[in-house]
């Protein structure tokens, strides 16, 4: 996507020095556009854990490049010590965040490729470089296709409304910042907008870290898509008054039975959508399916983050990003970062292979090779 007219991906290898991986440091957005240079797997692990880079697809791409950085810095005296460093680095990366399945998926894919490559250390480093690139390219391409399939749904609504604006509600940031490019929930919106369909996006602010107000709003603005930021609890009211035509969210882990793990608050939006007959779609690349889990509520690990994120808020004050306290000194906070929306509340899953029902039958119909 473009930032002030220049095309960016959220992660890339530095042109002048291939030992450095560059990410957009999202902690500074929307106020500052900062590129961060990472040279070690430890730096990549911190970037994931502290959310310099975040979002399911991007976390996967970061994990892929994290293993590449590990390979660059691994001991080179023997293949055995090289491989043991890679394995350890995989564990470090996997321990950073629990919910997005893309993280473990990308680490395992990298380690498998580097092990299968055989040969000396140098050729294994080349494999790690190549595989990280494939993971990133695939993510971007899958998101592009999600955009095309999802735009069809928006187009249908637009036709039904005789060309009137289609109002779409989204939660958190499942935009291009959360992936390598395009995004998932936002990809159909960008595609519809590019096709000349009139769209307007209700952007949930998404407390406590405000990924909606800070990131989704910024992205949509950069692309020129009309949008309004709303407080997290506004969606139900808008739906009751016919002001939402559809909801599209992303997901960090979806079971093959269609239960959707996503940013905290998604479940409440799905309940309100069901009560008001508003279609609720979830957009995801196949790397976000968990092919082993059946019951999302029972099985999807829910990250609990620092209570400080709930008790405080970040914002711009005199050109500096500052943190201010919202809560009484002694009131504790609790910070569940994700929740699970049961499949029965989901109208459809928009994937790179098309749209399916949120059910084992629907998902495995699109991915028969995953037959479980
Ligand atoms: O905690 P985050 O910001 O990494 O949360 C992940 C998300 O971006 C959202 O849950 C998103 O809707 C799905 S992943 C693109």
PDB file of N, CA and C in Angstrom, residues 14-65:
ATOM      1  N   UNK A  14      16.800  -4.940   4.102  1.00  0.00           N
ATOM      2  CA  UNK A  14      17.412  -3.657   3.711  1.00  0.00           C
ATOM      3  C   UNK A  14      18.203  -3.840   2.422  1.00  0.00           C
ATOM      4  N   UNK A  15      17.952  -2.941   1.445  1.00  0.00           N
ATOM      5  CA  UNK A  15      18.599  -3.071   0.134  1.00  0.00           C
ATOM      6  C   UNK A  15      20.121  -3.041   0.253  1.00  0.00           C
ATOM      7  N   UNK A  16      20.626  -2.084   1.008  1.00  0.00           N
ATOM      8  CA  UNK A  16      22.079  -1.860   1.074  1.00  0.00           C
ATOM      9  C   UNK A  16      22.778  -2.878   1.957  1.00  0.00           C
ATOM     10  N   UNK A  17      22.023  -3.548   2.849  1.00  0.00           N
ATOM     11  CA  UNK A  17      22.649  -4.495   3.775  1.00  0.00           C
ATOM     12  C   UNK A  17      21.690  -5.641   4.079  1.00  0.00           C
ATOM     13  N   UNK A  18      21.837  -6.764   3.382  1.00  0.00           N
ATOM     14  CA  UNK A  18      20.868  -7.864   3.545  1.00  0.00           C
ATOM     15  C   UNK A  18      20.927  -8.555   4.905  1.00  0.00           C
ATOM     16  N   UNK A  19      21.826  -8.115   5.788  1.00  0.00           N
ATOM     17  CA  UNK A  19      21.844  -8.690   7.144  1.00  0.00           C
ATOM     18  C   UNK A  19      20.864  -7.947   8.050  1.00  0.00           C
ATOM     19  N   UNK A  20      20.166  -6.965   7.501  1.00  0.00           N
ATOM     20  CA  UNK A  20      19.229  -6.170   8.309  1.00  0.00           C
ATOM     21  C   UNK A  20      17.815  -6.318   7.750  1.00  0.00           C
ATOM     22  N   UNK A  21      16.869  -6.588   8.651  1.00  0.00           N
ATOM     23  CA  UNK A  21      15.459  -6.644   8.259  1.00  0.00           C
ATOM     24  C   UNK A  21      14.794  -5.370   8.779  1.00  0.00           C
ATOM     25  N   UNK A  22      13.951  -4.762   7.941  1.00  0.00           N
ATOM     26  CA  UNK A  22      13.310  -3.513   8.341  1.00  0.00           C
ATOM     27  C   UNK A  22      11.805  -3.699   8.490  1.00  0.00           C
ATOM     28  N   UNK A  23      11.282  -3.133   9.570  1.00  0.00           N
ATOM     29  CA  UNK A  23       9.829  -3.160   9.777  1.00  0.00           C
ATOM     30  C   UNK A  23       9.335  -1.726  10.013  1.00  0.00           C
ATOM     31  N   UNK A  24       8.025  -1.535   9.825  1.00  0.00           N
ATOM     32  CA  UNK A  24       7.428  -0.256  10.234  1.00  0.00           C
ATOM     33  C   UNK A  24       7.145  -0.394  11.728  1.00  0.00           C
ATOM     34  N   UNK A  25       7.681   0.503  12.532  1.00  0.00           N
ATOM     35  CA  UNK A  25       7.442   0.418  13.979  1.00  0.00           C
ATOM     36  C   UNK A  25       6.084   1.050  14.287  1.00  0.00           C
ATOM     37  N   UNK A  26       5.094   0.169  14.488  1.00  0.00           N
ATOM     38  CA  UNK A  26       3.703   0.625  14.577  1.00  0.00           C
ATOM     39  C   UNK A  26       3.387   1.366  15.872  1.00  0.00           C
ATOM     40  N   UNK A  27       4.294   1.307  16.845  1.00  0.00           N
ATOM     41  CA  UNK A  27       4.018   1.995  18.111  1.00  0.00           C
ATOM     42  C   UNK A  27       3.914   3.507  17.910  1.00  0.00           C
ATOM     43  N   UNK A  28       4.542   4.008  16.856  1.00  0.00           N
ATOM     44  CA  UNK A  28       4.568   5.460  16.656  1.00  0.00           C
ATOM     45  C   UNK A  28       3.420   5.977  15.789  1.00  0.00           C
ATOM     46  N   UNK A  29       2.709   5.055  15.152  1.00  0.00           N
ATOM     47  CA  UNK A  29       1.623   5.488  14.255  1.00  0.00           C
ATOM     48  C   UNK A  29       0.385   5.880  15.066  1.00  0.00           C
ATOM     49  N   UNK A  30      -0.392   6.818  14.611  1.00  0.00           N
ATOM     50  CA  UNK A  30      -0.351   7.511  13.320  1.00  0.00           C
ATOM     51  C   UNK A  30       0.524   8.775  13.336  1.00  0.00           C
ATOM     52  N   UNK A  31       1.194   9.017  14.457  1.00  0.00           N
ATOM     53  CA  UNK A  31       1.851  10.326  14.611  1.00  0.00           C
ATOM     54  C   UNK A  31       3.184  10.403  13.877  1.00  0.00           C
ATOM     55  N   UNK A  32       3.918   9.280  13.863  1.00  0.00           N
ATOM     56  CA  UNK A  32       5.220   9.291  13.187  1.00  0.00           C
ATOM     57  C   UNK A  32       5.356   8.008  12.388  1.00  0.00           C
ATOM     58  N   UNK A  33       5.988   8.110  11.227  1.00  0.00           N
ATOM     59  CA  UNK A  33       6.231   6.924  10.404  1.00  0.00           C
ATOM     60  C   UNK A  33       7.703   6.548  10.593  1.00  0.00           C
ATOM     61  N   UNK A  34       7.918   5.481  11.380  1.00  0.00           N
ATOM     62  CA  UNK A  34       9.291   5.122  11.763  1.00  0.00           C
ATOM     63  C   UNK A  34       9.626   3.731  11.232  1.00  0.00           C
ATOM     64  N   UNK A  35      10.768   3.608  10.560  1.00  0.00           N
ATOM     65  CA  UNK A  35      11.238   2.293  10.114  1.00  0.00           C
ATOM     66  C   UNK A  35      12.272   1.816  11.137  1.00  0.00           C
ATOM     67  N   UNK A  36      12.118   0.580  11.593  1.00  0.00           N
ATOM     68  CA  UNK A  36      13.068   0.043  12.573  1.00  0.00           C
ATOM     69  C   UNK A  36      13.960  -1.006  11.904  1.00  0.00           C
ATOM     70  N   UNK A  37      15.245  -0.960  12.197  1.00  0.00           N
ATOM     71  CA  UNK A  37      16.206  -1.936  11.667  1.00  0.00           C
ATOM     72  C   UNK A  37      16.431  -3.042  12.696  1.00  0.00           C
ATOM     73  N   UNK A  38      16.340  -4.284  12.261  1.00  0.00           N
ATOM     74  CA  UNK A  38      16.544  -5.419  13.166  1.00  0.00           C
ATOM     75  C   UNK A  38      17.667  -6.298  12.621  1.00  0.00           C
ATOM     76  N   UNK A  39      18.602  -6.674  13.503  1.00  0.00           N
ATOM     77  CA  UNK A  39      19.754  -7.452  13.036  1.00  0.00           C
ATOM     78  C   UNK A  39      19.865  -8.819  13.681  1.00  0.00           C
ATOM     79  N   UNK A  40      19.091  -9.056  14.749  1.00  0.00           N
ATOM     80  CA  UNK A  40      19.211 -10.351  15.433  1.00  0.00           C
ATOM     81  C   UNK A  40      17.819 -10.930  15.684  1.00  0.00           C
ATOM     82  N   UNK A  41      17.803 -12.228  15.960  1.00  0.00           N
ATOM     83  CA  UNK A  41      16.518 -12.867  16.259  1.00  0.00           C
ATOM     84  C   UNK A  41      15.969 -12.331  17.580  1.00  0.00           C
ATOM     85  N   UNK A  42      16.843 -11.966  18.506  1.00  0.00           N
ATOM     86  CA  UNK A  42      16.373 -11.411  19.792  1.00  0.00           C
ATOM     87  C   UNK A  42      15.646 -10.087  19.546  1.00  0.00           C
ATOM     88  N   UNK A  43      16.212  -9.271  18.681  1.00  0.00           N
ATOM     89  CA  UNK A  43      15.551  -7.987  18.372  1.00  0.00           C
ATOM     90  C   UNK A  43      14.186  -8.241  17.724  1.00  0.00           C
ATOM     91  N   UNK A  44      14.133  -9.247  16.862  1.00  0.00           N
ATOM     92  CA  UNK A  44      12.847  -9.570  16.222  1.00  0.00           C
ATOM     93  C   UNK A  44      11.844 -10.042  17.276  1.00  0.00           C
ATOM     94  N   UNK A  45      12.312 -10.850  18.236  1.00  0.00           N
ATOM     95  CA  UNK A  45      11.408 -11.353  19.281  1.00  0.00           C
ATOM     96  C   UNK A  45      10.838 -10.191  20.095  1.00  0.00           C
ATOM     97  N   UNK A  46      11.666  -9.219  20.424  1.00  0.00           N
ATOM     98  CA  UNK A  46      11.186  -8.051  21.173  1.00  0.00           C
ATOM     99  C   UNK A  46      10.176  -7.278  20.320  1.00  0.00           C
ATOM    100  N   UNK A  47      10.469  -7.144  19.024  1.00  0.00           N
ATOM    101  CA  UNK A  47       9.572  -6.392  18.131  1.00  0.00           C
ATOM    102  C   UNK A  47       8.190  -7.046  18.076  1.00  0.00           C
ATOM    103  N   UNK A  48       8.159  -8.391  18.137  1.00  0.00           N
ATOM    104  CA  UNK A  48       6.850  -9.077  18.114  1.00  0.00           C
ATOM    105  C   UNK A  48       6.171  -8.929  19.483  1.00  0.00           C
ATOM    106  N   UNK A  49       6.919  -9.237  20.537  1.00  0.00           N
ATOM    107  CA  UNK A  49       6.335  -9.242  21.892  1.00  0.00           C
ATOM    108  C   UNK A  49       5.809  -7.857  22.283  1.00  0.00           C
ATOM    109  N   UNK A  50       6.595  -6.827  21.991  1.00  0.00           N
ATOM    110  CA  UNK A  50       6.198  -5.476  22.391  1.00  0.00           C
ATOM    111  C   UNK A  50       5.391  -4.753  21.306  1.00  0.00           C
ATOM    112  N   UNK A  51       5.012  -5.511  20.287  1.00  0.00           N
ATOM    113  CA  UNK A  51       4.086  -5.038  19.274  1.00  0.00           C
ATOM    114  C   UNK A  51       4.579  -3.841  18.456  1.00  0.00           C
ATOM    115  N   UNK A  52       5.890  -3.835  18.144  1.00  0.00           N
ATOM    116  CA  UNK A  52       6.365  -2.879  17.136  1.00  0.00           C
ATOM    117  C   UNK A  52       5.734  -3.334  15.813  1.00  0.00           C
ATOM    118  N   UNK A  53       5.705  -4.658  15.642  1.00  0.00           N
ATOM    119  CA  UNK A  53       5.015  -5.282  14.504  1.00  0.00           C
ATOM    120  C   UNK A  53       3.954  -6.197  15.095  1.00  0.00           C
ATOM    121  N   UNK A  54       2.749  -6.174  14.507  1.00  0.00           N
ATOM    122  CA  UNK A  54       1.660  -6.967  15.084  1.00  0.00           C
ATOM    123  C   UNK A  54       0.691  -7.357  13.974  1.00  0.00           C
ATOM    124  N   UNK A  55      -0.293  -8.195  14.353  1.00  0.00           N
ATOM    125  CA  UNK A  55      -1.250  -8.663  13.351  1.00  0.00           C
ATOM    126  C   UNK A  55      -0.797 -10.030  12.859  1.00  0.00           C
ATOM    127  N   UNK A  56      -1.779 -10.919  12.676  1.00  0.00           N
ATOM    128  CA  UNK A  56      -1.466 -12.330  12.432  1.00  0.00           C
ATOM    129  C   UNK A  56      -0.484 -12.558  11.275  1.00  0.00           C
ATOM    130  N   UNK A  57      -0.788 -12.028  10.112  1.00  0.00           N
ATOM    131  CA  UNK A  57       0.052 -12.306   8.933  1.00  0.00           C
ATOM    132  C   UNK A  57       1.441 -11.714   9.078  1.00  0.00           C
ATOM    133  N   UNK A  58       1.498 -10.486   9.616  1.00  0.00           N
ATOM    134  CA  UNK A  58       2.813  -9.854   9.774  1.00  0.00           C
ATOM    135  C   UNK A  58       3.639 -10.573  10.829  1.00  0.00           C
ATOM    136  N   UNK A  59       2.987 -11.041  11.884  1.00  0.00           N
ATOM    137  CA  UNK A  59       3.724 -11.808  12.897  1.00  0.00           C
ATOM    138  C   UNK A  59       4.337 -13.048  12.239  1.00  0.00           C
ATOM    139  N   UNK A  60       3.578 -13.686  11.339  1.00  0.00           N
ATOM    140  CA  UNK A  60       4.109 -14.845  10.607  1.00  0.00           C
ATOM    141  C   UNK A  60       5.317 -14.454   9.763  1.00  0.00           C
ATOM    142  N   UNK A  61       5.206 -13.348   9.044  1.00  0.00           N
ATOM    143  CA  UNK A  61       6.328 -12.904   8.200  1.00  0.00           C
ATOM    144  C   UNK A  61       7.530 -12.530   9.061  1.00  0.00           C
ATOM    145  N   UNK A  62       7.264 -11.911  10.216  1.00  0.00           N
ATOM    146  CA  UNK A  62       8.360 -11.555  11.139  1.00  0.00           C
ATOM    147  C   UNK A  62       9.053 -12.824  11.635  1.00  0.00           C
ATOM    148  N   UNK A  63       8.257 -13.852  11.918  1.00  0.00           N
ATOM    149  CA  UNK A  63       8.844 -15.113  12.386  1.00  0.00           C
ATOM    150  C   UNK A  63       9.730 -15.704  11.291  1.00  0.00           C
ATOM    151  N   UNK A  64       9.265 -15.647  10.045  1.00  0.00           N
ATOM    152  CA  UNK A  64      10.065 -16.144   8.924  1.00  0.00           C
ATOM    153  C   UNK A  64      11.391 -15.402   8.825  1.00  0.00           C
ATOM    154  N   UNK A  65      11.330 -14.078   8.893  1.00  0.00           N
ATOM    155  CA  UNK A  65      12.568 -13.288   8.816  1.00  0.00           C
ATOM    156  C   UNK A  65      13.382 -13.400  10.112  1.00  0.00           C
TER     157      UNK A  65
END
